[in-house]
Amino acid sequence: MQDDNLIKQTCKELNLTYKQLGELIGYGEGAVKNSASTGNVSEPMQHAIKMYKRILELENELKNTNQIKQGLKEWLK
């Protein structure tokens, strides 16, 4: 993925507005809009977006693991 499309791609992928993305990664709506329109995404903002996406992946993995764990508990009864 190209860095200049990172914000637009992330918002589209996660179905978020610029304001929502900004709140989730600790930036204001204006900063996110400006970066999206100019294609100039700072390294800290790129890192924040990548870390937020990683957190979502890990939360999903944990949810799946807990479902498997619960299924095994039920099966072993």
XYZ file of C-alpha atoms in Angstrom:
77
model
C 0.000 0.000 0.000
C 1.326 3.430 -0.853
C 1.782 5.800 2.063
C -0.158 8.591 0.326
C -3.231 6.353 0.278
C -2.820 4.977 3.791
C -5.460 7.193 5.414
C -8.033 6.850 2.644
C -7.443 3.109 2.420
C -7.708 2.662 6.188
C -10.908 4.700 6.437
C -12.453 2.745 3.587
C -11.305 -0.610 4.978
C -12.594 0.097 8.497
C -15.617 2.143 7.393
C -14.493 5.183 9.389
C -14.669 8.920 8.847
C -11.518 11.015 9.127
C -12.829 12.305 12.451
C -13.379 8.787 13.797
C -9.946 7.627 12.641
C -8.343 10.677 14.205
C -10.030 10.006 17.546
C -8.914 6.379 17.482
C -5.262 7.184 16.757
C -4.968 10.364 18.807
C -5.066 13.003 16.058
C -7.512 15.751 15.238
C -9.841 15.579 12.267
C -7.999 18.464 10.589
C -4.636 16.727 10.779
C -6.079 13.533 9.312
C -7.915 15.403 6.525
C -4.816 17.419 5.692
C -2.638 14.319 5.517
C -5.195 12.487 3.390
C -5.560 15.350 0.922
C -1.858 16.159 0.564
C -0.672 12.567 0.673
C 1.940 13.635 3.215
C 1.385 11.301 6.170
C 3.905 11.782 8.968
C 5.855 8.806 10.265
C 4.173 9.003 13.706
C 0.716 9.054 12.090
C 1.628 6.117 9.841
C 2.843 4.217 12.886
C -0.315 5.056 14.857
C -2.514 3.785 12.015
C -0.497 0.591 11.622
C -0.559 -0.040 15.372
C -4.321 0.562 15.541
C -4.874 -1.945 12.732
C -2.604 -4.439 14.512
C -4.580 -4.000 17.735
C -7.776 -4.803 15.828
C -6.148 -7.951 14.399
C -4.987 -9.082 17.841
C -8.393 -8.428 19.401
C -9.981 -10.543 16.674
C -7.462 -13.348 17.252
C -8.157 -13.220 20.992
C -11.900 -13.381 20.362
C -11.428 -16.431 18.121
C -9.163 -18.089 20.680
C -11.691 -17.514 23.444
C -14.437 -19.030 21.289
C -12.305 -22.120 20.677
C -11.479 -22.305 24.389
C -15.160 -22.096 25.306
C -16.007 -24.763 22.730
C -13.404 -27.098 24.189
C -14.718 -26.526 27.710
C -18.226 -27.417 26.558
C -16.976 -30.469 24.694
C -15.006 -31.743 27.704
C -17.994 -31.578 30.075
